[in-house]
Short mmCIF file of C-alpha atoms in Angstrom, two decimals:
data_model
loop_
_atom_site.label_atom_id
_atom_site.label_comp_id
_atom_site.label_asym_id
_atom_site.label_seq_id
_atom_site.Cartn_x
_atom_site.Cartn_y
_atom_site.Cartn_z
CA MET A 213 -9.27 5.27 90.45
CA SER A 214 -6.66 2.92 92.08
CA ILE A 215 -3.00 2.74 91.43
CA ARG A 216 -0.04 0.78 92.83
CA SER A 217 2.99 3.05 93.08
CA LEU A 218 4.40 6.56 93.03
CA ARG A 219 6.25 7.90 89.96
CA PRO A 220 9.59 6.25 89.51
CA THR A 221 12.52 8.04 91.24
CA PRO A 222 14.65 10.32 89.09
CA PHE A 223 17.58 9.90 91.55
CA SER A 224 20.30 7.11 91.59
CA ASP A 225 22.22 5.78 94.41
CA ASP A 226 24.05 2.65 95.40
CA ARG A 227 21.05 0.82 97.03
CA SER A 228 23.13 -1.78 98.77
CA HIS A 229 25.42 0.91 100.24
CA PRO A 230 23.43 4.15 100.17
CA HIS A 231 24.85 7.63 100.92
CA VAL A 232 23.66 9.87 103.60
CA HIS A 233 24.77 13.47 104.29
CA VAL A 234 25.05 15.30 107.62
CA ALA A 235 25.59 18.97 108.18
CA THR A 236 25.75 20.96 111.53
CA GLY A 237 25.98 24.45 112.58
CA GLU A 238 23.80 27.21 114.02
CA ASP A 239 22.10 28.08 110.77
CA PRO A 240 19.39 25.66 109.61
CA TYR A 241 19.33 27.21 106.07
CA SER A 242 23.04 26.65 105.67
CA ASN A 243 22.98 23.19 107.00
CA THR A 244 20.24 22.21 104.48
CA ARG A 245 21.95 23.80 101.58
CA GLU A 246 25.17 21.94 102.56
CA VAL A 247 23.64 18.50 102.60
CA LEU A 248 21.54 19.01 99.33
CA SER A 249 24.83 20.34 97.67
CA GLN A 250 26.20 16.87 97.90
CA ILE A 251 23.22 15.35 96.10
CA ASP A 252 22.86 15.71 92.30
CA LEU A 253 19.66 17.61 91.89
CA ALA A 254 20.01 18.01 87.94
CA ALA A 255 17.47 15.01 87.75
CA VAL A 256 14.61 17.40 88.91
CA ASN A 257 15.14 20.06 86.12
CA GLY A 258 11.80 20.51 84.41
CA LYS A 259 9.98 18.33 86.92
CA ARG A 260 7.38 19.06 89.61
CA VAL A 261 8.62 18.75 93.22
CA LEU A 262 6.33 18.39 96.24
CA LEU A 263 7.90 19.27 99.61
CA LYS A 264 6.07 17.37 102.49
CA PRO A 265 7.23 18.90 105.81
CA ASN A 266 5.85 17.89 109.25
CA ALA A 267 3.28 20.74 109.86
CA GLY A 268 0.51 18.63 111.11
CA ARG A 269 -0.11 20.65 114.34
CA ILE A 270 -0.28 24.28 115.13
CA ALA A 271 3.14 25.07 116.45
CA THR A 272 5.97 27.46 116.04
CA ALA A 273 9.55 27.24 114.81
CA ASN A 274 11.91 25.76 117.34
CA SER A 275 9.05 24.05 119.27
CA GLY A 276 10.45 20.62 118.05
CA ILE A 277 6.98 19.77 116.80
CA THR A 278 7.14 21.02 113.17
CA THR A 279 9.70 21.50 110.57
CA HIS A 280 11.80 24.59 110.83
CA PRO A 281 10.81 27.07 108.09
CA GLN A 282 14.48 27.76 107.11
CA VAL A 283 15.05 24.13 106.33
CA VAL A 284 12.01 24.32 104.00
CA ALA A 285 13.27 27.69 102.66
CA ALA A 286 16.69 26.19 101.82
CA ALA A 287 15.10 23.12 100.18
CA LEU A 288 12.78 25.46 98.06
CA ASP A 289 15.74 27.58 96.87
CA ALA A 290 17.82 24.33 96.00
CA PHE A 291 15.17 22.85 93.93
CA LEU A 292 14.05 26.06 92.20
CA GLU A 293 17.76 26.74 91.37
CA ALA A 294 17.86 23.16 89.81
CA GLY A 295 15.04 24.16 87.55
CA ALA A 296 12.07 22.41 89.24
CA SER A 297 8.63 23.68 89.78
CA VAL A 298 8.10 23.39 93.58
CA ALA A 299 5.10 23.40 95.97
CA VAL A 300 4.69 22.75 99.68
CA GLY A 301 1.78 20.46 100.78
CA GLU A 302 0.49 18.97 104.02
CA SER A 303 -2.42 17.04 105.34
CA PRO A 304 -2.47 17.67 109.16
CA ILE A 305 -4.03 15.71 111.94
CA THR A 306 -7.84 15.98 112.08
CA GLY A 307 -9.12 19.27 113.50
CA VAL A 308 -6.17 21.30 112.26
CA ARG A 309 -6.36 23.43 109.13
CA THR A 310 -3.57 23.02 106.76
CA ILE A 311 -2.97 26.56 105.78
CA GLU A 312 -3.33 27.63 109.46
CA ALA A 313 -0.63 25.17 110.51
CA LEU A 314 1.74 26.23 107.68
CA GLU A 315 1.24 29.85 108.84
CA ALA A 316 2.03 29.08 112.39
CA THR A 317 5.31 27.30 111.78
CA GLY A 318 6.56 30.08 109.39
CA ILE A 319 6.59 27.69 106.37
CA ALA A 320 3.73 29.72 104.53
CA SER A 321 5.88 32.90 104.65
CA VAL A 322 9.00 31.38 103.15
CA ALA A 323 6.92 29.66 100.34
CA ARG A 324 5.07 32.98 99.52
CA GLU A 325 8.44 34.82 99.39
CA ARG A 326 9.39 32.44 96.65
CA ASN A 327 5.99 32.36 94.82
CA CYS A 328 5.64 28.69 95.52
CA PRO A 329 2.10 27.14 96.05
CA LEU A 330 0.84 26.01 99.37
CA ILE A 331 -1.39 22.91 98.97
CA ASP A 332 -4.00 21.84 101.36
CA MET A 333 -3.77 18.16 100.43
CA ASP A 334 -7.13 17.31 101.94
CA ALA A 335 -9.08 19.60 99.72
CA ARG A 336 -9.53 17.01 96.77
CA GLN A 337 -10.78 13.46 96.79
CA PRO A 338 -8.18 10.80 97.55
CA VAL A 339 -6.64 8.35 95.17
CA HIS A 340 -6.70 4.65 96.37
CA MET A 341 -3.35 2.90 96.35
CA ILE A 342 -3.22 -0.91 96.30
CA ILE A 343 -0.89 -2.70 98.65
CA GLU A 344 -0.54 -6.10 97.01
CA ASP A 345 1.41 -7.69 99.79
CA GLY A 346 0.00 -5.72 102.72
CA VAL A 347 -0.30 -7.51 106.09
CA ALA A 348 -2.21 -4.94 108.14
CA LEU A 349 -3.36 -2.89 105.19
CA GLN A 350 -4.54 -3.86 101.64
CA SER A 351 -5.04 -0.15 100.35
CA LEU A 352 -4.58 3.43 101.30
CA ALA A 353 -6.30 6.67 100.66
CA VAL A 354 -3.77 9.03 99.45
CA CYS A 355 -3.80 12.69 98.91
CA PRO A 356 -3.87 13.05 95.05
CA GLU A 357 -0.88 15.57 94.87
CA VAL A 358 1.51 12.99 96.23
CA LEU A 359 0.83 10.81 93.13
CA GLU A 360 0.69 13.69 90.64
CA TYR A 361 4.06 15.16 91.53
CA ASP A 362 7.21 13.93 90.00
CA VAL A 363 9.27 14.11 93.05
CA VAL A 364 8.02 13.85 96.74
CA VAL A 365 10.51 15.07 99.47
CA SER A 366 9.88 14.20 102.88
CA ILE A 367 11.13 16.89 105.45
CA PRO A 368 10.16 15.65 108.91
CA VAL A 369 11.44 16.84 112.46
CA MET A 370 13.85 14.59 114.32
CA LYS A 371 11.56 13.22 117.14
CA THR A 372 10.87 10.44 119.24
CA HIS A 373 7.30 8.92 119.15
CA MET A 374 5.19 7.41 121.95
CA HIS A 375 3.99 4.48 119.78
CA THR A 376 6.67 4.08 116.93
CA VAL A 377 9.79 4.98 118.96
CA VAL A 378 10.82 7.69 116.33
CA THR A 379 9.00 9.63 113.68
CA LEU A 380 11.38 10.44 110.80
CA ALA A 381 11.32 10.40 106.92
CA VAL A 382 9.41 7.11 106.42
CA LYS A 383 6.75 7.71 109.02
CA ASN A 384 6.42 11.35 107.92
CA MET A 385 4.71 10.08 104.76
CA LYS A 386 1.66 9.03 106.92
CA GLY A 387 0.91 12.70 106.50
CA CYS A 388 0.20 11.95 102.82
CA LEU A 389 -2.71 9.87 103.80
CA TRP A 390 -6.08 11.61 103.21
CA ARG A 391 -7.89 13.37 106.02
CA ARG A 392 -8.74 11.19 109.01
CA THR A 393 -7.79 7.99 107.35
CA LYS A 394 -4.53 8.51 109.15
CA VAL A 395 -6.27 7.71 112.39
CA ASP A 396 -7.32 4.26 110.98
CA LEU A 397 -3.74 3.06 111.37
CA HIS A 398 -4.07 3.50 115.04
CA MET A 399 -7.20 1.55 115.29
CA LEU A 400 -6.24 -1.75 113.75
CA PRO A 401 -6.80 -5.08 115.45
CA PRO A 402 -3.87 -7.20 116.52
CA ILE A 403 -2.37 -9.32 113.65
CA GLU A 404 -2.37 -13.00 114.47
CA ASP A 405 0.99 -14.62 115.10
CA MET A 406 2.73 -11.25 115.08
CA ASN A 407 4.19 -9.56 118.11
CA ASP A 408 4.55 -6.14 116.61
CA LYS A 409 2.02 -3.45 117.10
CA PRO A 410 -0.55 -3.22 114.17
CA LEU A 411 0.37 0.50 113.87
CA ASN A 412 4.08 -0.43 113.12
CA ILE A 413 3.03 -3.23 110.66
CA ALA A 414 0.67 -0.70 108.87
CA ILE A 415 3.52 1.86 108.52
CA ALA A 416 5.68 -0.79 107.07
CA ASP A 417 2.74 -1.75 104.64
CA MET A 418 2.43 1.97 103.72
CA ALA A 419 6.23 2.26 103.07
CA SER A 420 5.97 -0.57 100.50
CA VAL A 421 4.07 1.85 98.15
CA LEU A 422 4.43 5.23 99.55
CA ARG A 423 8.02 6.40 100.11
CA PRO A 424 9.74 9.62 99.47
CA HIS A 425 12.17 10.20 96.52
CA LEU A 426 14.48 12.14 98.70
CA SER A 427 14.53 12.79 102.43
CA ILE A 428 15.70 15.86 104.50
CA ILE A 429 15.50 15.38 108.29
CA ASP A 430 15.22 18.62 110.30
CA GLY A 431 17.48 18.26 113.34
CA THR A 432 17.49 21.92 114.11
CA THR A 433 15.26 21.57 117.22
CA GLY A 434 14.06 17.95 117.79
CA MET A 435 11.77 16.46 120.38
CA GLU A 436 12.60 13.93 122.91
CA GLY A 437 10.52 11.91 125.39
CA LEU A 438 6.73 11.95 124.74
CA GLY A 439 6.75 12.95 121.14
CA PRO A 440 5.26 13.62 118.74
CA SER A 441 4.03 16.73 120.48
CA ALA A 442 4.12 16.33 124.29
CA GLY A 443 7.91 15.86 124.73
CA GLN A 444 10.71 18.25 125.45
CA ALA A 445 12.41 20.31 122.62
CA LYS A 446 15.95 19.33 122.12
CA LYS A 447 18.33 21.68 120.20
CA LEU A 448 20.76 19.77 117.81
CA ASP A 449 21.52 22.24 115.03
CA LEU A 450 21.98 19.63 112.28
CA VAL A 451 20.26 18.34 109.01
CA VAL A 452 20.42 14.83 107.57
CA ALA A 453 19.71 14.08 103.92
CA GLY A 454 19.81 11.35 101.38
CA ILE A 455 17.99 9.50 98.55
CA GLU A 456 17.18 6.19 100.40
CA PRO A 457 14.73 7.08 103.17
CA PHE A 458 15.51 3.98 105.23
CA ALA A 459 19.16 4.81 105.31
CA VAL A 460 18.48 8.33 106.22
CA ASP A 461 16.29 7.37 109.14
CA ALA A 462 18.88 4.89 110.36
CA VAL A 463 21.51 7.59 110.44
CA ALA A 464 19.22 10.00 112.20
CA CYS A 465 18.27 7.16 114.77
CA THR A 466 22.08 6.83 115.39
CA LEU A 467 22.53 10.46 115.98
CA MET A 468 19.60 10.33 118.49
CA GLY A 469 21.39 7.49 120.36
CA LEU A 470 19.04 4.76 119.05
CA HIS A 471 19.32 1.86 116.96
CA ALA A 472 17.27 1.62 113.87
CA GLU A 473 16.82 -2.11 114.41
CA ASP A 474 15.03 -1.21 117.45
CA VAL A 475 12.35 0.84 115.62
CA PRO A 476 9.68 -1.57 114.68
CA HIS A 477 8.58 -0.10 111.38
CA LEU A 478 12.11 0.34 110.20
CA ARG A 479 13.06 -3.33 111.18
CA ILE A 480 10.08 -4.64 109.46
CA CYS A 481 10.86 -2.70 106.33
CA ALA A 482 14.38 -3.92 106.25
CA GLU A 483 13.35 -7.51 106.82
CA ARG A 484 11.12 -7.21 103.89
CA GLY A 485 13.98 -5.81 101.60
CA TYR A 486 12.64 -2.24 101.18
CA GLY A 487 15.93 -0.52 102.20
CA VAL A 488 19.15 -0.63 104.25
CA ILE A 489 19.12 0.40 107.94
CA ASP A 490 22.50 -1.29 108.84
CA ILE A 491 24.83 1.46 109.71
CA ALA A 492 27.79 -0.54 108.54
CA ARG A 493 26.43 -0.54 104.97
CA ILE A 494 25.63 3.19 104.88
CA GLN A 495 28.24 5.67 103.43
CA VAL A 496 27.90 8.68 105.74
CA ASN A 497 29.46 12.08 105.01
CA PRO A 498 31.36 13.53 106.89
CA ALA A 499 33.36 10.69 108.30
CA ARG A 500 33.38 12.22 111.72
CA TRP A 501 29.56 12.35 111.80
CA HIS A 502 29.37 10.20 115.10
CA ASP A 503 30.67 13.38 116.79
CA PHE A 504 27.35 14.92 116.36
CA LEU A 505 25.52 12.19 118.35
CA SER A 506 23.36 13.64 121.14
CA PRO A 507 21.14 10.90 122.90
CA PHE A 508 17.57 11.50 123.05
CA GLU A 509 15.41 10.69 126.00
CA ARG A 510 13.30 7.78 124.84
CA PRO A 511 9.49 7.66 125.30
CA PRO A 512 8.47 5.67 128.28
CA GLU A 513 7.24 2.08 127.67
CA TYR A 514 4.12 2.92 129.66
CA LEU A 515 2.68 6.32 129.75
CA SER A 516 1.99 7.72 133.07
CA ILE A 517 0.88 11.00 134.69
CA GLN A 518 1.57 11.16 138.41
CA PHE A 519 -1.31 13.22 139.64
CA PRO A 520 -3.46 11.87 142.51
CA GLY A 521 -7.05 11.83 142.00
CA ILE A 522 -7.03 11.69 138.17
CA THR A 523 -7.77 8.35 136.43
CA ILE A 524 -7.42 8.05 132.65
CA LEU A 525 -9.35 5.38 130.91
CA ASP A 526 -7.72 4.85 127.58
CA GLU A 527 -9.18 2.25 125.09
CA MET A 528 -7.77 2.29 121.50
CA SER A 529 -6.93 5.99 121.40
CA CYS A 530 -4.52 7.56 118.91
CA SER A 531 -1.29 9.45 119.89
CA ALA A 532 -3.08 12.79 118.92
CA CYS A 533 -5.63 12.24 121.73
CA GLN A 534 -3.00 11.00 124.14
CA SER A 535 -0.78 14.01 123.52
CA THR A 536 -3.81 16.37 124.09
CA VAL A 537 -4.52 14.80 127.48
CA LEU A 538 -0.99 14.98 128.46
CA VAL A 539 -0.54 18.63 127.51
CA PHE A 540 -3.92 19.37 129.30
CA LEU A 541 -2.70 17.83 132.48
CA LYS A 542 0.71 19.42 132.45
CA ARG A 543 -0.83 22.86 131.92
CA PHE A 544 -4.13 22.81 133.65
CA ARG A 545 -4.27 19.94 136.12
CA LYS A 546 -4.30 22.22 139.25
CA LEU A 547 -7.50 23.82 137.89
CA ILE A 548 -9.41 20.63 137.24
CA PHE A 549 -10.67 20.21 140.66
CA ASP A 550 -12.06 23.84 140.68
CA SER A 551 -14.72 22.60 138.36
CA PHE A 552 -15.48 19.74 140.65
CA PRO A 553 -15.47 21.26 144.26
CA GLY A 554 -15.54 18.64 147.02
CA GLN A 555 -14.49 15.85 144.78
CA GLU A 556 -11.26 13.76 145.43
CA LYS A 557 -11.43 11.81 142.06
CA VAL A 558 -11.93 12.72 138.45
CA THR A 559 -12.05 10.24 135.63
CA ILE A 560 -11.03 11.15 131.90
CA ALA A 561 -11.81 8.85 129.15
CA ILE A 562 -10.22 8.79 125.67
CA GLY A 563 -10.38 6.36 122.76
CA LYS A 564 -13.04 4.56 120.86
CA GLY A 565 -12.90 1.07 122.62
CA HIS A 566 -15.09 1.70 125.69
CA GLN A 567 -18.00 -0.29 126.24
CA SER A 568 -19.09 1.88 129.05
CA VAL A 569 -17.55 4.54 131.23
CA PRO A 570 -18.47 5.64 134.83
CA CYS A 571 -20.96 8.44 135.42
CA GLY A 572 -19.29 11.81 135.81
CA THR A 573 -16.47 10.94 133.28
CA ILE A 574 -14.80 13.64 131.21
CA CYS A 575 -15.16 12.21 127.79
CA ILE A 576 -12.43 13.65 125.50
CA GLY A 577 -12.55 13.50 121.69
CA ASN A 578 -15.22 12.39 119.12
CA CYS A 579 -14.40 8.78 119.73
CA THR A 580 -16.05 8.94 123.16
CA ALA A 581 -19.23 10.67 121.87
CA GLN A 582 -21.32 7.67 122.56
CA HIS A 583 -20.70 8.19 126.17
CA LYS A 584 -21.37 12.00 126.27
CA GLN A 585 -24.47 11.59 128.46
CA GLN A 586 -22.28 10.18 131.18
CA GLY A 587 -20.54 13.41 132.18
CA VAL A 588 -18.74 16.05 130.42
CA PHE A 589 -18.17 15.54 126.63
CA VAL A 590 -15.35 17.62 124.92
CA PRO A 591 -15.71 17.11 121.00
CA GLY A 592 -12.85 17.28 118.64
CA CYS A 593 -10.33 15.05 116.94
CA PRO A 594 -8.63 15.90 119.19
CA PRO A 595 -9.72 19.03 120.89
CA VAL A 596 -6.93 21.33 122.26
CA ALA A 597 -6.10 21.67 125.94
CA THR A 598 -7.85 25.04 126.32
CA GLN A 599 -11.09 23.60 124.94
CA ILE A 600 -11.01 20.87 127.52
CA LEU A 601 -10.54 23.53 130.32
CA GLU A 602 -13.29 25.66 128.85
CA MET A 603 -15.73 22.74 128.68
CA ILE A 604 -15.27 21.53 132.25
CA SER A 605 -15.25 25.12 133.62
CA GLU A 606 -18.77 25.60 132.15
CA THR A 607 -20.04 22.49 133.75
CA GLU A 608 -22.25 23.11 136.71
CA PRO A 609 -20.63 21.51 139.70
CA GLU A 610 -23.65 20.32 141.54
CA VAL A 611 -24.69 18.13 138.54
CA ASN A 612 -21.13 16.44 138.35
CA GLU A 613 -20.90 16.07 142.09
CA THR A 614 -24.18 13.99 142.01
CA LYS A 615 -22.92 11.81 139.34
CA LEU A 616 -19.64 11.34 140.80
CA GLU A 617 -20.99 10.66 144.29
CA ALA A 618 -23.24 8.09 142.95
CA ASP A 619 -20.37 6.28 141.22
CA VAL A 620 -17.49 6.62 143.67
CA PRO A 621 -18.70 4.05 146.27
CA LYS A 622 -19.15 1.30 143.52
CA ARG A 623 -15.50 1.80 142.23
CA PRO A 624 -12.25 0.51 143.71
CA SER A 625 -9.54 2.88 144.69
CA HIS A 626 -7.07 3.83 141.97
CA PRO A 627 -3.30 4.44 142.05
CA PRO A 628 -1.96 7.85 140.62
CA THR A 629 -2.96 8.31 137.12
CA ALA A 630 -1.91 5.82 134.70
CA MET A 631 -2.46 6.04 130.92
CA LYS A 632 -1.75 2.82 129.10
CA GLU A 633 -0.74 2.53 125.61
CA ALA A 634 -3.36 2.45 123.04
CA LYS A 635 -3.95 -1.00 121.85
CA SER A 636 -3.11 -0.05 118.38
#
């Protein structure tokens, strides 16, 4: 079955001058109830509401990686009191089980307390959405619940992102794509006569047919720098909400010290007429909302890990694999050479675009499986940092030494580790 759009929104707003609400304080539950109290939720009475938090990874509350459970708890209570039937659903990154992720962040607990269903949105077969005017994409494989519920609420964390500058309400809907089709957006070829990354064009294509009816951005603890999962947690203690997702994202960007016009997927969406990101046209409450601004450290233009002896070969990887390698090297880089005694250089490969890799390479992730005979292969999409350490620790040193010694004389010397951006 193929369809072309979500159910029509039950909410109304001034589309040319949309409203966005901001609340700040030490209690994320109170902040969320405050912003939602300024939105007329009567329209959800008798309707089915699906809350889509960011729970795509195994992480705890206040990590800055996943949505705070008290923000979800407040949203559940607000919609239940408005007479809606409410559920919480997620489709996490490949390799993560939905319910385990919801349990880890504490969202499962607050949902159970309210007898609200938890939905593994990958459990059923997808529905295909047609994108009639798509540039990078012509269709999407979407988790069916997103199309069955009357109202979809995006509840992301306020984060920077290594490939898309930020990940907020609009991009959070990428977590509604079925299973590993999410990864496909990272693997698109360049678009002729367009300078933007295919990933950002694809997110804009997605937003033409798949956008939330209401957005709540969790700024309790955000993430700056190498988001979405390898950056630094940043405490803000605020929540942003509104009906128009592009306006909500634009206000969040401003609070992060960024301009929405500098976020490619938001700029493309605005240029196509999907929504408003011009702050001058957005009605923000309270009037002193600028007082809450706290600049985020931006993701670096080029990812780099300064660790002599480690070379990263990155060809068409996604942010999940890049984050895994970054976390692994941050936590365990001093232990790597214990598995390769006598060696001065170690090579790591990620991504599906490698024609070949040197002998002795640590091949990380399923995309490198075709080269697993070259050295150490760590399966997963992506594997976690501890899995990588376990795999290289189990490797027989003399085998790897022989492979590396055979390869090193043939290769030029390398500067400190450099991981370039995925070509997508």
